[in-house]
Amino acid sequence: MSTAPLLTLNDGYKIPAMGFGTYPMNDQDAETAVQAALLTGYRLIDTAASYGNETGVGHALKTSEIEREDIFLTTKLRGAEQGYDAALKGLDASLRRLNVDYVDLYLIHWPLPEKDLYVESWKAMIAAQKDGRVRSIGVSNFQPAHLERLIQETGVAPAVNQIELHADFQQAELRRIHARHGILTEGWRPLGKGLMDNPVIMALAEKHNRTPAQIILRWFIQNTIIPIPKSGNPDRMAANLSVFDFQLDEADLAAFARLEAGNRLGGNPDTHSEE
Ligand SMILES: NC(=O)c1ccc[n+]([C@@H]2O[C@H](COP(=O)([O-])OP(=O)(O)OC[C@H]3O[C@@H](n4cnc5c(N)ncnc54)[C@H](OP(=O)(O)O)[C@@H]3O)[C@@H](O)[C@H]2O)c1
């Protein structure tokens, strides 16, 4: 069994270079899958209050023989709990459901610009970090303007921005801004849609004697983007994590660059809304 190497966040904490996604799993499925993922070697587990599976994730952690200190646990603040006081209550509710004293990374799930509460939520997260309930704080689905405003109004840059990112939606502009502020990029929906059947990816899979998913995930690793693939299947979980023993070369990376197509699959953060 191998585990992913660690990267260093802008606050000094370490984070595994690959994680395990848990959406859309219910408590029971998440418990089973996270138990398997931990046995497979995953050490970064990604959940969210809105996934409704924090209790299952918490059970998996408690029943695992892996020390809490060796697991990097991420959860996210749901839209209905944005705002200073509500965010602190939301965090406490997540900690209770997860049955842990702290999370390694707490993210604002979506900016929800129409609510205009993300700066207040961010101030609450800064406070929660000071009192130890969270180690690192970050955001998800934040656009350049949202990031710039957070930094300007609080002076604190997120450690992470978790965004939709795949080979045909490479988010070059956001990644440039992340690099400027030392923000690490996490990629959700890393396997994209139809990419595993893309002829370019299939040719690279044949060239390296790897699966298309492994080629895709290796590209993330070489770009220092943390992918958080989800799988309910232990064989695919293990295969997805086995990408630390080969290299894509310059020509392979150039082939990936040509796959960019601006192909957003999920919600647009500028307009995405939720209660
Ligand atoms: N921050 C956000 O707003 C946000 C939004 C969406 C997702 N996320 C997070 O990101 C995680 C990953 O995103 P995602 O689940 O949407 O997409 P994904 O991980 O790119 O794809 C998951 C799908 O791919 C399949 N799969 C996994 N490994 C495979 C392999 N080796 N070969 C073939 N198929 C494979 C899975 O099926 P099987 O289970 O059958 O293997 C599942 O249907 C989520 O679980 C969640 O934690 C965050």
Short mmCIF file of C-alpha atoms and ligand atoms in Angstrom, two decimals:
data_model
loop_
_atom_site.label_atom_id
_atom_site.label_comp_id
_atom_site.label_asym_id
_atom_site.label_seq_id
_atom_site.Cartn_x
_atom_site.Cartn_y
_atom_site.Cartn_z
CA MET A 1 0.00 0.00 0.00
CA SER A 2 1.28 3.47 -0.83
CA THR A 3 0.11 6.87 0.31
CA ALA A 4 0.34 10.18 -1.54
CA PRO A 5 3.29 12.45 -0.78
CA LEU A 6 2.60 15.60 1.22
CA LEU A 7 2.48 19.21 0.02
CA THR A 8 2.87 22.25 2.27
CA LEU A 9 0.06 24.79 2.61
CA ASN A 10 0.64 28.56 2.98
CA ASP A 11 0.00 28.23 6.75
CA GLY A 12 2.68 25.55 7.18
CA TYR A 13 0.40 22.51 7.54
CA LYS A 14 0.92 19.52 5.24
CA ILE A 15 -1.73 18.12 2.90
CA PRO A 16 -1.67 14.89 0.85
CA ALA A 17 -1.18 15.42 -2.89
CA MET A 18 -4.33 13.38 -3.65
CA GLY A 19 -7.62 12.99 -1.76
CA PHE A 20 -10.77 10.92 -1.73
CA GLY A 21 -14.16 12.45 -2.66
CA THR A 22 -17.40 11.35 -1.01
CA TYR A 23 -20.13 13.03 -3.07
CA PRO A 24 -22.84 11.81 -3.66
CA MET A 25 -22.65 9.11 -0.98
CA ASN A 26 -25.09 8.73 1.91
CA ASP A 27 -23.86 8.00 5.45
CA GLN A 28 -23.80 4.25 4.96
CA ASP A 29 -22.06 4.31 1.57
CA ALA A 30 -19.59 6.93 2.78
CA GLU A 31 -18.70 4.86 5.84
CA THR A 32 -17.99 1.78 3.72
CA ALA A 33 -16.13 3.72 1.03
CA VAL A 34 -14.00 5.77 3.45
CA GLN A 35 -13.06 2.61 5.38
CA ALA A 36 -11.91 1.08 2.08
CA ALA A 37 -10.18 4.28 0.98
CA LEU A 38 -8.18 4.48 4.24
CA LEU A 39 -7.15 0.84 3.87
CA THR A 40 -6.14 1.57 0.27
CA GLY A 41 -3.85 4.39 1.40
CA TYR A 42 -5.89 7.59 1.05
CA ARG A 43 -5.19 10.04 3.88
CA LEU A 44 -7.17 13.06 2.66
CA ILE A 45 -10.95 12.64 2.97
CA ASP A 46 -13.24 15.26 1.43
CA THR A 47 -16.79 15.74 2.71
CA ALA A 48 -19.21 18.65 3.22
CA ALA A 49 -22.12 19.51 5.50
CA SER A 50 -24.37 19.55 2.45
CA TYR A 51 -23.41 16.01 1.37
CA GLY A 52 -25.32 14.63 4.37
CA ASN A 53 -22.65 12.00 5.00
CA GLU A 54 -20.44 13.51 7.73
CA THR A 55 -21.77 10.99 10.28
CA GLY A 56 -20.77 8.08 8.05
CA VAL A 57 -17.35 9.61 7.38
CA GLY A 58 -16.88 10.08 11.14
CA HIS A 59 -17.74 6.42 11.82
CA ALA A 60 -15.16 5.32 9.25
CA LEU A 61 -12.49 7.44 10.93
CA LYS A 62 -13.32 6.12 14.39
CA THR A 63 -13.28 2.47 13.34
CA SER A 64 -10.01 2.87 11.42
CA GLU A 65 -6.72 1.94 13.03
CA ILE A 66 -5.09 4.99 11.49
CA GLU A 67 -4.30 7.75 13.98
CA ARG A 68 -6.42 10.89 13.67
CA GLU A 69 -3.20 12.90 13.28
CA ASP A 70 -2.37 10.93 10.13
CA ILE A 71 -5.69 11.69 8.44
CA PHE A 72 -6.40 15.00 6.71
CA LEU A 73 -10.13 15.68 7.03
CA THR A 74 -11.87 18.36 4.98
CA THR A 75 -15.44 19.56 5.34
CA LYS A 76 -17.33 22.55 4.01
CA LEU A 77 -19.70 25.25 5.23
CA ARG A 78 -23.11 25.01 3.59
CA GLY A 79 -24.87 28.03 2.10
CA ALA A 80 -27.62 28.22 4.72
CA GLU A 81 -24.93 28.60 7.40
CA GLN A 82 -23.03 31.51 5.87
CA GLY A 83 -22.56 34.59 8.09
CA TYR A 84 -20.35 35.05 11.16
CA ASP A 85 -22.40 33.40 13.91
CA ALA A 86 -24.09 30.89 11.62
CA ALA A 87 -20.71 29.73 10.27
CA LEU A 88 -19.38 29.04 13.76
CA LYS A 89 -22.55 27.09 14.59
CA GLY A 90 -22.28 25.24 11.28
CA LEU A 91 -18.71 24.25 12.08
CA ASP A 92 -19.69 22.96 15.52
CA ALA A 93 -22.50 20.91 13.98
CA SER A 94 -20.04 19.40 11.47
CA LEU A 95 -17.56 18.58 14.25
CA ARG A 96 -20.36 16.84 16.19
CA ARG A 97 -21.49 14.82 13.18
CA LEU A 98 -17.92 13.90 12.30
CA ASN A 99 -17.23 13.14 15.99
CA VAL A 100 -13.85 14.90 15.91
CA ASP A 101 -12.29 17.79 17.87
CA TYR A 102 -10.98 19.56 14.77
CA VAL A 103 -11.00 19.38 11.00
CA ASP A 104 -7.80 19.80 9.04
CA LEU A 105 -9.42 22.00 6.42
CA TYR A 106 -12.67 23.94 6.52
CA LEU A 107 -13.90 25.44 3.25
CA ILE A 108 -16.64 27.91 2.34
CA HIS A 109 -18.46 25.62 -0.10
CA TRP A 110 -19.67 28.27 -2.59
CA PRO A 111 -19.28 32.07 -2.57
CA LEU A 112 -23.05 32.65 -3.13
CA PRO A 113 -22.49 36.28 -4.17
CA GLU A 114 -26.22 37.09 -4.02
CA LYS A 115 -26.15 36.48 -0.25
CA ASP A 116 -22.99 38.56 0.09
CA LEU A 117 -22.00 36.82 3.33
CA TYR A 118 -18.74 35.19 2.34
CA VAL A 119 -16.51 37.86 3.91
CA GLU A 120 -18.36 37.50 7.25
CA SER A 121 -18.12 33.70 6.96
CA TRP A 122 -14.40 34.03 6.26
CA LYS A 123 -13.91 36.15 9.41
CA ALA A 124 -15.61 33.37 11.41
CA MET A 125 -13.26 30.82 9.88
CA ILE A 126 -10.24 32.94 10.82
CA ALA A 127 -11.56 32.98 14.42
CA ALA A 128 -12.18 29.20 14.39
CA GLN A 129 -8.63 28.65 13.17
CA LYS A 130 -7.29 30.71 16.07
CA ASP A 131 -9.19 28.64 18.64
CA GLY A 132 -8.06 25.31 17.12
CA ARG A 133 -11.35 23.92 15.84
CA VAL A 134 -9.87 24.02 12.35
CA ARG A 135 -6.24 23.82 11.29
CA SER A 136 -6.38 25.28 7.79
CA ILE A 137 -9.06 27.43 6.22
CA GLY A 138 -9.96 27.75 2.60
CA VAL A 139 -12.68 28.25 0.05
CA SER A 140 -14.32 26.39 -2.78
CA ASN A 141 -15.67 27.61 -6.10
CA PHE A 142 -14.27 31.10 -5.51
CA GLN A 143 -13.70 33.24 -8.60
CA PRO A 144 -10.86 35.79 -8.90
CA ALA A 145 -13.00 38.70 -7.66
CA HIS A 146 -14.15 36.73 -4.58
CA LEU A 147 -10.57 35.82 -3.68
CA GLU A 148 -9.30 39.36 -4.15
CA ARG A 149 -12.08 40.71 -1.91
CA LEU A 150 -11.40 38.22 0.90
CA ILE A 151 -7.72 39.04 0.88
CA GLN A 152 -8.29 42.78 0.66
CA GLU A 153 -10.83 42.90 3.49
CA THR A 154 -9.17 40.48 5.92
CA GLY A 155 -5.52 40.23 4.88
CA VAL A 156 -5.80 36.43 5.08
CA ALA A 157 -5.43 34.39 1.89
CA PRO A 158 -7.15 30.98 1.81
CA ALA A 159 -4.85 27.96 2.06
CA VAL A 160 -6.88 26.19 -0.65
CA ASN A 161 -9.44 26.94 -3.34
CA GLN A 162 -11.26 23.75 -4.33
CA ILE A 163 -12.63 24.28 -7.83
CA GLU A 164 -14.04 22.33 -10.73
CA LEU A 165 -11.02 21.36 -12.77
CA HIS A 166 -10.39 18.71 -15.41
CA ALA A 167 -8.36 18.32 -18.58
CA ASP A 168 -10.93 20.19 -20.72
CA PHE A 169 -11.51 22.86 -18.03
CA GLN A 170 -8.05 23.75 -16.75
CA GLN A 171 -8.82 27.05 -14.98
CA ALA A 172 -5.59 28.76 -16.07
CA GLU A 173 -6.57 32.25 -14.86
CA LEU A 174 -7.57 31.10 -11.37
CA ARG A 175 -4.43 29.00 -11.05
CA ARG A 176 -2.28 32.04 -11.87
CA ILE A 177 -4.03 33.99 -9.09
CA HIS A 178 -3.62 31.06 -6.70
CA ALA A 179 0.11 30.96 -7.44
CA ARG A 180 0.39 34.69 -6.72
CA HIS A 181 -1.20 34.26 -3.26
CA GLY A 182 0.25 30.85 -2.35
CA ILE A 183 -3.20 29.24 -2.56
CA LEU A 184 -3.13 25.54 -3.31
CA THR A 185 -5.56 24.34 -5.99
CA GLU A 186 -7.78 21.32 -5.36
CA GLY A 187 -9.66 19.93 -8.35
CA TRP A 188 -13.17 18.51 -8.10
CA ARG A 189 -14.71 16.34 -10.87
CA PRO A 190 -11.09 15.50 -11.81
CA LEU A 191 -12.09 12.69 -14.16
CA GLY A 192 -14.37 15.06 -16.11
CA LYS A 193 -16.97 13.73 -18.50
CA GLY A 194 -16.04 11.46 -21.40
CA LEU A 195 -12.33 12.15 -20.88
CA MET A 196 -11.50 8.52 -20.18
CA ASP A 197 -12.69 7.77 -23.75
CA ASN A 198 -10.85 10.71 -25.28
CA PRO A 199 -8.43 9.45 -27.99
CA VAL A 200 -5.58 11.67 -26.71
CA ILE A 201 -5.92 10.27 -23.19
CA MET A 202 -6.35 6.73 -24.49
CA ALA A 203 -3.17 7.03 -26.55
CA LEU A 204 -1.25 8.26 -23.49
CA ALA A 205 -2.69 5.36 -21.48
CA GLU A 206 -1.35 2.95 -24.05
CA LYS A 207 2.03 4.71 -24.22
CA HIS A 208 2.52 4.50 -20.44
CA ASN A 209 0.71 1.19 -19.94
CA ARG A 210 -1.68 2.86 -17.47
CA THR A 211 -5.45 3.35 -17.34
CA PRO A 212 -6.95 6.58 -18.74
CA ALA A 213 -7.94 7.58 -15.18
CA GLN A 214 -4.34 7.18 -14.03
CA ILE A 215 -3.09 9.36 -16.91
CA ILE A 216 -5.64 12.03 -16.02
CA LEU A 217 -4.77 11.98 -12.31
CA ARG A 218 -1.03 11.99 -12.98
CA TRP A 219 -1.50 15.25 -14.92
CA PHE A 220 -2.93 16.82 -11.74
CA ILE A 221 0.03 15.65 -9.67
CA GLN A 222 2.56 17.11 -12.11
CA ASN A 223 0.68 20.43 -12.05
CA THR A 224 0.55 20.50 -8.22
CA ILE A 225 -3.25 20.37 -8.27
CA ILE A 226 -4.75 18.06 -5.64
CA PRO A 227 -7.34 15.81 -7.30
CA ILE A 228 -10.07 14.31 -5.08
CA PRO A 229 -11.49 11.46 -7.19
CA LYS A 230 -14.52 9.63 -5.83
CA SER A 231 -15.03 5.92 -6.32
CA GLY A 232 -17.21 3.41 -4.53
CA ASN A 233 -15.15 0.61 -6.02
CA PRO A 234 -12.04 -0.50 -4.06
CA ASP A 235 -10.17 -1.58 -7.22
CA ARG A 236 -10.72 1.81 -8.87
CA MET A 237 -9.85 3.58 -5.58
CA ALA A 238 -6.52 1.76 -5.49
CA ALA A 239 -5.79 2.32 -9.18
CA ASN A 240 -6.56 6.03 -8.90
CA LEU A 241 -4.04 6.41 -6.08
CA SER A 242 -1.31 4.50 -7.94
CA VAL A 243 0.08 7.40 -9.94
CA PHE A 244 3.23 8.25 -8.03
CA ASP A 245 5.57 5.91 -9.89
CA PHE A 246 5.53 7.25 -13.44
CA GLN A 247 5.99 10.57 -15.27
CA LEU A 248 4.24 12.31 -18.14
CA ASP A 249 6.84 13.90 -20.42
CA GLU A 250 6.83 17.34 -22.07
CA ALA A 251 5.01 16.07 -25.17
CA ASP A 252 2.34 14.43 -22.98
CA LEU A 253 1.82 17.67 -21.05
CA ALA A 254 1.59 19.61 -24.33
CA ALA A 255 -1.10 17.16 -25.50
CA PHE A 256 -3.04 17.88 -22.29
CA ALA A 257 -2.72 21.63 -22.88
CA ARG A 258 -4.51 21.16 -26.21
CA LEU A 259 -7.50 19.49 -24.49
CA GLU A 260 -8.60 22.78 -22.88
CA ALA A 261 -12.12 23.53 -24.10
CA GLY A 262 -13.66 25.72 -21.39
CA ASN A 263 -15.98 22.80 -20.68
CA ARG A 264 -17.54 23.64 -17.30
CA LEU A 265 -19.78 20.77 -16.14
CA GLY A 266 -21.04 22.01 -12.77
CA GLY A 267 -22.55 25.23 -11.44
CA ASN A 268 -21.15 28.64 -12.35
CA PRO A 269 -19.91 30.17 -9.07
CA ASP A 270 -20.94 33.68 -10.15
CA THR A 271 -24.58 32.64 -10.33
CA HIS A 272 -24.82 29.40 -8.33
CA SER A 273 -27.30 29.82 -5.48
CA GLU A 274 -28.58 27.62 -2.69
CA GLU A 275 -30.62 28.01 0.49
N1 LIG B 1 -16.54 21.75 -3.91
C1 LIG B 1 -17.52 21.41 -4.70
O1 LIG B 1 -18.41 22.22 -5.03
C2 LIG B 1 -17.57 20.02 -5.23
C3 LIG B 1 -18.46 19.69 -6.26
C4 LIG B 1 -18.47 18.37 -6.72
C5 LIG B 1 -17.62 17.43 -6.16
N2 LIG B 1 -16.79 17.77 -5.12
C6 LIG B 1 -15.88 16.80 -4.49
O2 LIG B 1 -15.05 16.26 -5.50
C7 LIG B 1 -15.13 14.84 -5.49
C8 LIG B 1 -14.86 14.28 -6.87
O3 LIG B 1 -15.74 14.81 -7.83
P1 LIG B 1 -16.83 13.93 -8.56
O4 LIG B 1 -17.18 12.80 -7.65
O5 LIG B 1 -17.90 14.83 -9.01
O6 LIG B 1 -16.08 13.43 -9.86
P2 LIG B 1 -14.91 12.36 -10.18
O7 LIG B 1 -14.22 11.95 -8.95
O8 LIG B 1 -14.12 12.98 -11.28
O9 LIG B 1 -15.71 11.15 -10.82
C9 LIG B 1 -16.44 10.25 -10.06
C10 LIG B 1 -17.06 9.23 -11.02
O10 LIG B 1 -16.03 8.55 -11.74
C11 LIG B 1 -16.11 7.15 -11.52
N3 LIG B 1 -14.73 6.65 -11.40
C12 LIG B 1 -13.85 6.85 -10.40
N4 LIG B 1 -12.67 6.28 -10.67
C13 LIG B 1 -12.79 5.70 -11.87
C14 LIG B 1 -11.92 4.95 -12.68
N5 LIG B 1 -10.65 4.69 -12.30
N6 LIG B 1 -12.37 4.48 -13.88
C15 LIG B 1 -13.64 4.73 -14.27
N7 LIG B 1 -14.52 5.44 -13.54
C16 LIG B 1 -14.10 5.93 -12.34
C17 LIG B 1 -16.92 6.98 -10.25
O11 LIG B 1 -17.66 5.79 -10.30
P3 LIG B 1 -17.42 4.58 -9.23
O12 LIG B 1 -17.77 5.15 -7.88
O13 LIG B 1 -18.39 3.55 -9.69
O14 LIG B 1 -15.99 4.16 -9.36
C18 LIG B 1 -17.86 8.19 -10.30
O15 LIG B 1 -18.98 7.90 -11.12
C19 LIG B 1 -16.55 14.59 -4.94
O16 LIG B 1 -16.73 13.26 -4.52
C20 LIG B 1 -16.62 15.61 -3.84
O17 LIG B 1 -15.92 15.16 -2.68
C21 LIG B 1 -16.73 19.05 -4.66
#
